[in-house]
Amino acid sequence: MKYMKILVLFVFALGCIEKDSNQDKKIEREISGLLDSKVKENKYSFQLDGLSLDWDSLIVVPPYTILRKTESLQGIDVGVLEETGIEFRDDVCVFVFLKVGKIVSCVEMKRNYDFSELPTNRLYSRSDVFHFFQDKLSKSRYVINLER
């Protein structure tokens, strides 16, 4: 009976992890789709306020970020971020969506839309407007900045 309880808990936990992973992938597809459509329309400004996610702030974690030393992550459980391996990777930026200071989604964004040049010790809001432009060296890469 004891093993049955452990098995049930394991299956439940696995289901919770899979649900979160599916949500994160859905958000990644929404953001990529939004940016793809902006490129096709030749409109290079966007907001993330239309995502199907309840969030109030965003932290963008660029490649090679040392998580425990990053000011904007202070007070946040970085365990989920450690699982991404962002401290040792250069192929993604990680979007940490928060609601009242708690992580609601952690999304790995490929760097064809490169958010790594955004200021790191900053919380972004739903109302922030981002701007992007095509990289002169790599025509398949777009660099993201805050609109001024």
PDB file of N, CA, C and O in Angstrom, residues 79-139:
ATOM      1  N   GLY A  79      14.868  27.870  -8.477  1.00  0.00           N
ATOM      2  CA  GLY A  79      15.009  26.446  -8.781  1.00  0.00           C
ATOM      3  C   GLY A  79      14.539  26.091 -10.178  1.00  0.00           C
ATOM      4  O   GLY A  79      15.185  25.325 -10.893  1.00  0.00           O
ATOM      5  N   VAL A  80      13.414  26.657 -10.591  1.00  0.00           N
ATOM      6  CA  VAL A  80      12.877  26.390 -11.927  1.00  0.00           C
ATOM      7  C   VAL A  80      13.842  26.919 -12.991  1.00  0.00           C
ATOM      8  O   VAL A  80      14.057  26.281 -14.023  1.00  0.00           O
ATOM      9  N   LEU A  81      14.435  28.066 -12.720  1.00  0.00           N
ATOM     10  CA  LEU A  81      15.393  28.640 -13.672  1.00  0.00           C
ATOM     11  C   LEU A  81      16.664  27.812 -13.771  1.00  0.00           C
ATOM     12  O   LEU A  81      17.247  27.683 -14.845  1.00  0.00           O
ATOM     13  N   GLU A  82      17.091  27.256 -12.660  1.00  0.00           N
ATOM     14  CA  GLU A  82      18.293  26.418 -12.677  1.00  0.00           C
ATOM     15  C   GLU A  82      18.100  25.225 -13.602  1.00  0.00           C
ATOM     16  O   GLU A  82      19.043  24.791 -14.265  1.00  0.00           O
ATOM     17  N   GLU A  83      16.867  24.720 -13.676  1.00  0.00           N
ATOM     18  CA  GLU A  83      16.578  23.580 -14.551  1.00  0.00           C
ATOM     19  C   GLU A  83      16.777  23.910 -16.025  1.00  0.00           C
ATOM     20  O   GLU A  83      17.017  23.023 -16.831  1.00  0.00           O
ATOM     21  N   THR A  84      16.705  25.181 -16.403  1.00  0.00           N
ATOM     22  CA  THR A  84      16.904  25.570 -17.800  1.00  0.00           C
ATOM     23  C   THR A  84      18.380  25.536 -18.188  1.00  0.00           C
ATOM     24  O   THR A  84      18.689  25.502 -19.373  1.00  0.00           O
ATOM     25  N   GLY A  85      19.270  25.587 -17.197  1.00  0.00           N
ATOM     26  CA  GLY A  85      20.701  25.616 -17.476  1.00  0.00           C
ATOM     27  C   GLY A  85      21.169  26.936 -18.060  1.00  0.00           C
ATOM     28  O   GLY A  85      22.228  27.006 -18.686  1.00  0.00           O
ATOM     29  N   ILE A  86      20.406  28.008 -17.839  1.00  0.00           N
ATOM     30  CA  ILE A  86      20.702  29.307 -18.452  1.00  0.00           C
ATOM     31  C   ILE A  86      22.093  29.814 -18.089  1.00  0.00           C
ATOM     32  O   ILE A  86      22.707  30.565 -18.861  1.00  0.00           O
ATOM     33  N   GLU A  87      22.619  29.403 -16.962  1.00  0.00           N
ATOM     34  CA  GLU A  87      23.951  29.864 -16.547  1.00  0.00           C
ATOM     35  C   GLU A  87      25.052  29.373 -17.498  1.00  0.00           C
ATOM     36  O   GLU A  87      26.127  29.953 -17.539  1.00  0.00           O
ATOM     37  N   PHE A  88      24.741  28.315 -18.276  1.00  0.00           N
ATOM     38  CA  PHE A  88      25.745  27.709 -19.142  1.00  0.00           C
ATOM     39  C   PHE A  88      25.334  27.681 -20.610  1.00  0.00           C
ATOM     40  O   PHE A  88      26.024  27.095 -21.425  1.00  0.00           O
ATOM     41  N   ARG A  89      24.223  28.302 -20.942  1.00  0.00           N
ATOM     42  CA  ARG A  89      23.689  28.233 -22.309  1.00  0.00           C
ATOM     43  C   ARG A  89      23.729  29.587 -22.997  1.00  0.00           C
ATOM     44  O   ARG A  89      23.594  30.615 -22.353  1.00  0.00           O
ATOM     45  N   ASP A  90      23.858  29.551 -24.324  1.00  0.00           N
ATOM     46  CA  ASP A  90      23.797  30.796 -25.079  1.00  0.00           C
ATOM     47  C   ASP A  90      22.746  30.748 -26.185  1.00  0.00           C
ATOM     48  O   ASP A  90      22.639  31.679 -26.973  1.00  0.00           O
ATOM     49  N   ASP A  91      21.944  29.695 -26.238  1.00  0.00           N
ATOM     50  CA  ASP A  91      20.969  29.543 -27.328  1.00  0.00           C
ATOM     51  C   ASP A  91      19.589  30.100 -27.001  1.00  0.00           C
ATOM     52  O   ASP A  91      18.745  30.206 -27.891  1.00  0.00           O
ATOM     53  N   VAL A  92      19.358  30.480 -25.745  1.00  0.00           N
ATOM     54  CA  VAL A  92      18.045  30.981 -25.342  1.00  0.00           C
ATOM     55  C   VAL A  92      18.181  32.134 -24.356  1.00  0.00           C
ATOM     56  O   VAL A  92      19.213  32.310 -23.718  1.00  0.00           O
ATOM     57  N   CYS A  93      17.102  32.900 -24.252  1.00  0.00           N
ATOM     58  CA  CYS A  93      16.865  33.797 -23.123  1.00  0.00           C
ATOM     59  C   CYS A  93      15.678  33.191 -22.392  1.00  0.00           C
ATOM     60  O   CYS A  93      14.812  32.580 -23.021  1.00  0.00           O
ATOM     61  N   VAL A  94      15.621  33.342 -21.103  1.00  0.00           N
ATOM     62  CA  VAL A  94      14.502  32.791 -20.337  1.00  0.00           C
ATOM     63  C   VAL A  94      13.608  33.934 -19.882  1.00  0.00           C
ATOM     64  O   VAL A  94      14.083  34.919 -19.311  1.00  0.00           O
ATOM     65  N   PHE A  95      12.325  33.804 -20.175  1.00  0.00           N
ATOM     66  CA  PHE A  95      11.331  34.769 -19.720  1.00  0.00           C
ATOM     67  C   PHE A  95      10.717  34.211 -18.447  1.00  0.00           C
ATOM     68  O   PHE A  95      10.188  33.103 -18.433  1.00  0.00           O
ATOM     69  N   VAL A  96      10.776  34.998 -17.384  1.00  0.00           N
ATOM     70  CA  VAL A  96      10.173  34.618 -16.112  1.00  0.00           C
ATOM     71  C   VAL A  96       8.972  35.536 -15.908  1.00  0.00           C
ATOM     72  O   VAL A  96       9.123  36.722 -15.630  1.00  0.00           O
ATOM     73  N   PHE A  97       7.781  34.970 -16.103  1.00  0.00           N
ATOM     74  CA  PHE A  97       6.552  35.726 -15.899  1.00  0.00           C
ATOM     75  C   PHE A  97       6.120  35.568 -14.452  1.00  0.00           C
ATOM     76  O   PHE A  97       6.090  34.453 -13.922  1.00  0.00           O
ATOM     77  N   LEU A  98       5.791  36.697 -13.822  1.00  0.00           N
ATOM     78  CA  LEU A  98       5.418  36.709 -12.413  1.00  0.00           C
ATOM     79  C   LEU A  98       4.013  37.256 -12.228  1.00  0.00           C
ATOM     80  O   LEU A  98       3.548  38.086 -13.017  1.00  0.00           O
ATOM     81  N   LYS A  99       3.373  36.808 -11.188  1.00  0.00           N
ATOM     82  CA  LYS A  99       2.099  37.371 -10.732  1.00  0.00           C
ATOM     83  C   LYS A  99       2.236  37.549  -9.234  1.00  0.00           C
ATOM     84  O   LYS A  99       2.428  36.576  -8.494  1.00  0.00           O
ATOM     85  N   VAL A 100       2.222  38.786  -8.773  1.00  0.00           N
ATOM     86  CA  VAL A 100       2.402  39.140  -7.365  1.00  0.00           C
ATOM     87  C   VAL A 100       3.668  38.470  -6.798  1.00  0.00           C
ATOM     88  O   VAL A 100       3.646  37.859  -5.742  1.00  0.00           O
ATOM     89  N   GLY A 101       4.758  38.557  -7.559  1.00  0.00           N
ATOM     90  CA  GLY A 101       6.043  38.066  -7.093  1.00  0.00           C
ATOM     91  C   GLY A 101       6.274  36.573  -7.178  1.00  0.00           C
ATOM     92  O   GLY A 101       7.332  36.087  -6.791  1.00  0.00           O
ATOM     93  N   LYS A 102       5.315  35.816  -7.682  1.00  0.00           N
ATOM     94  CA  LYS A 102       5.452  34.360  -7.806  1.00  0.00           C
ATOM     95  C   LYS A 102       5.552  33.985  -9.281  1.00  0.00           C
ATOM     96  O   LYS A 102       4.834  34.525 -10.127  1.00  0.00           O
ATOM     97  N   ILE A 103       6.410  33.022  -9.591  1.00  0.00           N
ATOM     98  CA  ILE A 103       6.574  32.580 -10.971  1.00  0.00           C
ATOM     99  C   ILE A 103       5.312  31.860 -11.437  1.00  0.00           C
ATOM    100  O   ILE A 103       4.854  30.920 -10.795  1.00  0.00           O
ATOM    101  N   VAL A 104       4.754  32.322 -12.577  1.00  0.00           N
ATOM    102  CA  VAL A 104       3.601  31.646 -13.182  1.00  0.00           C
ATOM    103  C   VAL A 104       3.976  30.947 -14.485  1.00  0.00           C
ATOM    104  O   VAL A 104       3.268  30.061 -14.942  1.00  0.00           O
ATOM    105  N   SER A 105       5.096  31.343 -15.063  1.00  0.00           N
ATOM    106  CA  SER A 105       5.568  30.685 -16.276  1.00  0.00           C
ATOM    107  C   SER A 105       7.042  31.008 -16.479  1.00  0.00           C
ATOM    108  O   SER A 105       7.498  32.105 -16.160  1.00  0.00           O
ATOM    109  N   CYS A 106       7.756  30.036 -16.996  1.00  0.00           N
ATOM    110  CA  CYS A 106       9.187  30.180 -17.261  1.00  0.00           C
ATOM    111  C   CYS A 106       9.410  29.672 -18.688  1.00  0.00           C
ATOM    112  O   CYS A 106       9.311  28.481 -18.942  1.00  0.00           O
ATOM    113  N   VAL A 107       9.671  30.599 -19.610  1.00  0.00           N
ATOM    114  CA  VAL A 107       9.673  30.281 -21.037  1.00  0.00           C
ATOM    115  C   VAL A 107      11.072  30.458 -21.622  1.00  0.00           C
ATOM    116  O   VAL A 107      11.693  31.502 -21.441  1.00  0.00           O
ATOM    117  N   GLU A 108      11.546  29.436 -22.322  1.00  0.00           N
ATOM    118  CA  GLU A 108      12.821  29.517 -23.022  1.00  0.00           C
ATOM    119  C   GLU A 108      12.569  30.032 -24.433  1.00  0.00           C
ATOM    120  O   GLU A 108      11.891  29.388 -25.216  1.00  0.00           O
ATOM    121  N   MET A 109      13.113  31.206 -24.735  1.00  0.00           N
ATOM    122  CA  MET A 109      12.949  31.808 -26.060  1.00  0.00           C
ATOM    123  C   MET A 109      14.236  31.666 -26.860  1.00  0.00           C
ATOM    124  O   MET A 109      15.295  32.132 -26.426  1.00  0.00           O
ATOM    125  N   LYS A 110      14.136  31.013 -28.004  1.00  0.00           N
ATOM    126  CA  LYS A 110      15.290  30.900 -28.905  1.00  0.00           C
ATOM    127  C   LYS A 110      15.744  32.299 -29.309  1.00  0.00           C
ATOM    128  O   LYS A 110      14.956  33.228 -29.349  1.00  0.00           O
ATOM    129  N   ARG A 111      16.996  32.427 -29.651  1.00  0.00           N
ATOM    130  CA  ARG A 111      17.567  33.755 -29.869  1.00  0.00           C
ATOM    131  C   ARG A 111      17.471  34.254 -31.304  1.00  0.00           C
ATOM    132  O   ARG A 111      18.133  35.217 -31.658  1.00  0.00           O
ATOM    133  N   ASN A 112      16.613  33.655 -32.130  1.00  0.00           N
ATOM    134  CA  ASN A 112      16.378  34.281 -33.432  1.00  0.00           C
ATOM    135  C   ASN A 112      15.670  35.623 -33.211  1.00  0.00           C
ATOM    136  O   ASN A 112      15.818  36.551 -34.001  1.00  0.00           O
ATOM    137  N   TYR A 113      14.892  35.721 -32.131  1.00  0.00           N
ATOM    138  CA  TYR A 113      14.429  36.997 -31.601  1.00  0.00           C
ATOM    139  C   TYR A 113      15.205  37.163 -30.300  1.00  0.00           C
ATOM    140  O   TYR A 113      14.931  36.495 -29.314  1.00  0.00           O
ATOM    141  N   ASP A 114      16.189  38.052 -30.324  1.00  0.00           N
ATOM    142  CA  ASP A 114      17.170  38.089 -29.247  1.00  0.00           C
ATOM    143  C   ASP A 114      16.866  39.200 -28.235  1.00  0.00           C
ATOM    144  O   ASP A 114      17.028  40.377 -28.517  1.00  0.00           O
ATOM    145  N   PHE A 115      16.453  38.775 -27.058  1.00  0.00           N
ATOM    146  CA  PHE A 115      16.127  39.694 -25.969  1.00  0.00           C
ATOM    147  C   PHE A 115      17.321  39.930 -25.044  1.00  0.00           C
ATOM    148  O   PHE A 115      17.192  40.607 -24.037  1.00  0.00           O
ATOM    149  N   SER A 116      18.479  39.373 -25.375  1.00  0.00           N
ATOM    150  CA  SER A 116      19.618  39.409 -24.445  1.00  0.00           C
ATOM    151  C   SER A 116      20.221  40.799 -24.264  1.00  0.00           C
ATOM    152  O   SER A 116      20.978  41.011 -23.325  1.00  0.00           O
ATOM    153  N   GLU A 117      19.881  41.747 -25.134  1.00  0.00           N
ATOM    154  CA  GLU A 117      20.438  43.092 -24.991  1.00  0.00           C
ATOM    155  C   GLU A 117      19.574  44.019 -24.137  1.00  0.00           C
ATOM    156  O   GLU A 117      19.922  45.185 -23.930  1.00  0.00           O
ATOM    157  N   LEU A 118      18.454  43.502 -23.636  1.00  0.00           N
ATOM    158  CA  LEU A 118      17.623  44.300 -22.725  1.00  0.00           C
ATOM    159  C   LEU A 118      18.316  44.444 -21.375  1.00  0.00           C
ATOM    160  O   LEU A 118      19.069  43.552 -20.969  1.00  0.00           O
ATOM    161  N   PRO A 119      18.068  45.542 -20.664  1.00  0.00           N
ATOM    162  CA  PRO A 119      18.613  45.666 -19.300  1.00  0.00           C
ATOM    163  C   PRO A 119      18.155  44.487 -18.433  1.00  0.00           C
ATOM    164  O   PRO A 119      16.991  44.099 -18.472  1.00  0.00           O
ATOM    165  N   THR A 120      19.085  43.920 -17.678  1.00  0.00           N
ATOM    166  CA  THR A 120      18.769  42.702 -16.924  1.00  0.00           C
ATOM    167  C   THR A 120      18.164  42.950 -15.554  1.00  0.00           C
ATOM    168  O   THR A 120      17.353  42.168 -15.096  1.00  0.00           O
ATOM    169  N   ASN A 121      18.557  43.984 -14.874  1.00  0.00           N
ATOM    170  CA  ASN A 121      18.042  44.213 -13.513  1.00  0.00           C
ATOM    171  C   ASN A 121      16.802  45.083 -13.560  1.00  0.00           C
ATOM    172  O   ASN A 121      16.721  46.128 -12.923  1.00  0.00           O
ATOM    173  N   ARG A 122      15.815  44.628 -14.312  1.00  0.00           N
ATOM    174  CA  ARG A 122      14.601  45.406 -14.500  1.00  0.00           C
ATOM    175  C   ARG A 122      13.405  44.467 -14.602  1.00  0.00           C
ATOM    176  O   ARG A 122      13.488  43.405 -15.193  1.00  0.00           O
ATOM    177  N   LEU A 123      12.312  44.895 -14.007  1.00  0.00           N
ATOM    178  CA  LEU A 123      11.040  44.195 -14.187  1.00  0.00           C
ATOM    179  C   LEU A 123      10.293  44.886 -15.315  1.00  0.00           C
ATOM    180  O   LEU A 123      10.156  46.107 -15.313  1.00  0.00           O
ATOM    181  N   TYR A 124       9.823  44.124 -16.267  1.00  0.00           N
ATOM    182  CA  TYR A 124       9.034  44.666 -17.373  1.00  0.00           C
ATOM    183  C   TYR A 124       7.562  44.446 -17.068  1.00  0.00           C
ATOM    184  O   TYR A 124       7.187  43.468 -16.425  1.00  0.00           O
ATOM    185  N   SER A 125       6.736  45.354 -17.549  1.00  0.00           N
ATOM    186  CA  SER A 125       5.295  45.257 -17.284  1.00  0.00           C
ATOM    187  C   SER A 125       4.537  44.980 -18.574  1.00  0.00           C
ATOM    188  O   SER A 125       5.092  45.044 -19.668  1.00  0.00           O
ATOM    189  N   ARG A 126       3.246  44.709 -18.423  1.00  0.00           N
ATOM    190  CA  ARG A 126       2.378  44.446 -19.574  1.00  0.00           C
ATOM    191  C   ARG A 126       2.322  45.655 -20.510  1.00  0.00           C
ATOM    192  O   ARG A 126       2.087  45.510 -21.699  1.00  0.00           O
ATOM    193  N   SER A 127       2.536  46.845 -19.985  1.00  0.00           N
ATOM    194  CA  SER A 127       2.410  48.063 -20.792  1.00  0.00           C
ATOM    195  C   SER A 127       3.707  48.449 -21.515  1.00  0.00           C
ATOM    196  O   SER A 127       3.694  49.356 -22.342  1.00  0.00           O
ATOM    197  N   ASP A 128       4.812  47.777 -21.210  1.00  0.00           N
ATOM    198  CA  ASP A 128       6.070  48.109 -21.890  1.00  0.00           C
ATOM    199  C   ASP A 128       5.969  47.809 -23.379  1.00  0.00           C
ATOM    200  O   ASP A 128       5.419  46.784 -23.790  1.00  0.00           O
ATOM    201  N   VAL A 129       6.513  48.718 -24.176  1.00  0.00           N
ATOM    202  CA  VAL A 129       6.543  48.550 -25.627  1.00  0.00           C
ATOM    203  C   VAL A 129       7.977  48.215 -26.029  1.00  0.00           C
ATOM    204  O   VAL A 129       8.913  48.928 -25.673  1.00  0.00           O
ATOM    205  N   PHE A 130       8.130  47.116 -26.742  1.00  0.00           N
ATOM    206  CA  PHE A 130       9.433  46.677 -27.210  1.00  0.00           C
ATOM    207  C   PHE A 130       9.562  46.989 -28.699  1.00  0.00           C
ATOM    208  O   PHE A 130       8.574  47.056 -29.421  1.00  0.00           O
ATOM    209  N   HIS A 131      10.791  47.172 -29.133  1.00  0.00           N
ATOM    210  CA  HIS A 131      11.075  47.449 -30.527  1.00  0.00           C
ATOM    211  C   HIS A 131      12.136  46.442 -30.972  1.00  0.00           C
ATOM    212  O   HIS A 131      12.995  46.060 -30.179  1.00  0.00           O
ATOM    213  N   PHE A 132      12.085  46.006 -32.221  1.00  0.00           N
ATOM    214  CA  PHE A 132      13.137  45.117 -32.693  1.00  0.00           C
ATOM    215  C   PHE A 132      13.554  45.469 -34.107  1.00  0.00           C
ATOM    216  O   PHE A 132      12.839  46.133 -34.839  1.00  0.00           O
ATOM    217  N   PHE A 133      14.762  45.060 -34.440  1.00  0.00           N
ATOM    218  CA  PHE A 133      15.312  45.328 -35.756  1.00  0.00           C
ATOM    219  C   PHE A 133      16.123  44.122 -36.206  1.00  0.00           C
ATOM    220  O   PHE A 133      16.578  43.320 -35.390  1.00  0.00           O
ATOM    221  N   GLN A 134      16.304  44.016 -37.507  1.00  0.00           N
ATOM    222  CA  GLN A 134      17.043  42.901 -38.073  1.00  0.00           C
ATOM    223  C   GLN A 134      18.538  43.118 -37.871  1.00  0.00           C
ATOM    224  O   GLN A 134      19.069  44.201 -38.134  1.00  0.00           O
ATOM    225  N   ASP A 135      19.196  42.084 -37.401  1.00  0.00           N
ATOM    226  CA  ASP A 135      20.643  42.129 -37.207  1.00  0.00           C
ATOM    227  C   ASP A 135      21.320  42.255 -38.574  1.00  0.00           C
ATOM    228  O   ASP A 135      20.981  41.544 -39.511  1.00  0.00           O
ATOM    229  N   LYS A 136      22.278  43.157 -38.679  1.00  0.00           N
ATOM    230  CA  LYS A 136      22.952  43.387 -39.966  1.00  0.00           C
ATOM    231  C   LYS A 136      23.835  42.212 -40.375  1.00  0.00           C
ATOM    232  O   LYS A 136      24.034  41.957 -41.559  1.00  0.00           O
ATOM    233  N   LEU A 137      24.371  41.480 -39.399  1.00  0.00           N
ATOM    234  CA  LEU A 137      25.261  40.358 -39.714  1.00  0.00           C
ATOM    235  C   LEU A 137      24.509  39.055 -39.959  1.00  0.00           C
ATOM    236  O   LEU A 137      24.920  38.241 -40.764  1.00  0.00           O
ATOM    237  N   SER A 138      23.441  38.864 -39.243  1.00  0.00           N
ATOM    238  CA  SER A 138      22.652  37.637 -39.378  1.00  0.00           C
ATOM    239  C   SER A 138      21.223  38.021 -39.710  1.00  0.00           C
ATOM    240  O   SER A 138      20.455  38.400 -38.831  1.00  0.00           O
ATOM    241  N   LYS A 139      20.859  37.886 -40.955  1.00  0.00           N
ATOM    242  CA  LYS A 139      19.532  38.321 -41.414  1.00  0.00           C
ATOM    243  C   LYS A 139      18.392  37.509 -40.787  1.00  0.00           C
ATOM    244  O   LYS A 139      17.245  37.912 -40.844  1.00  0.00           O
TER     245      LYS A 139
END
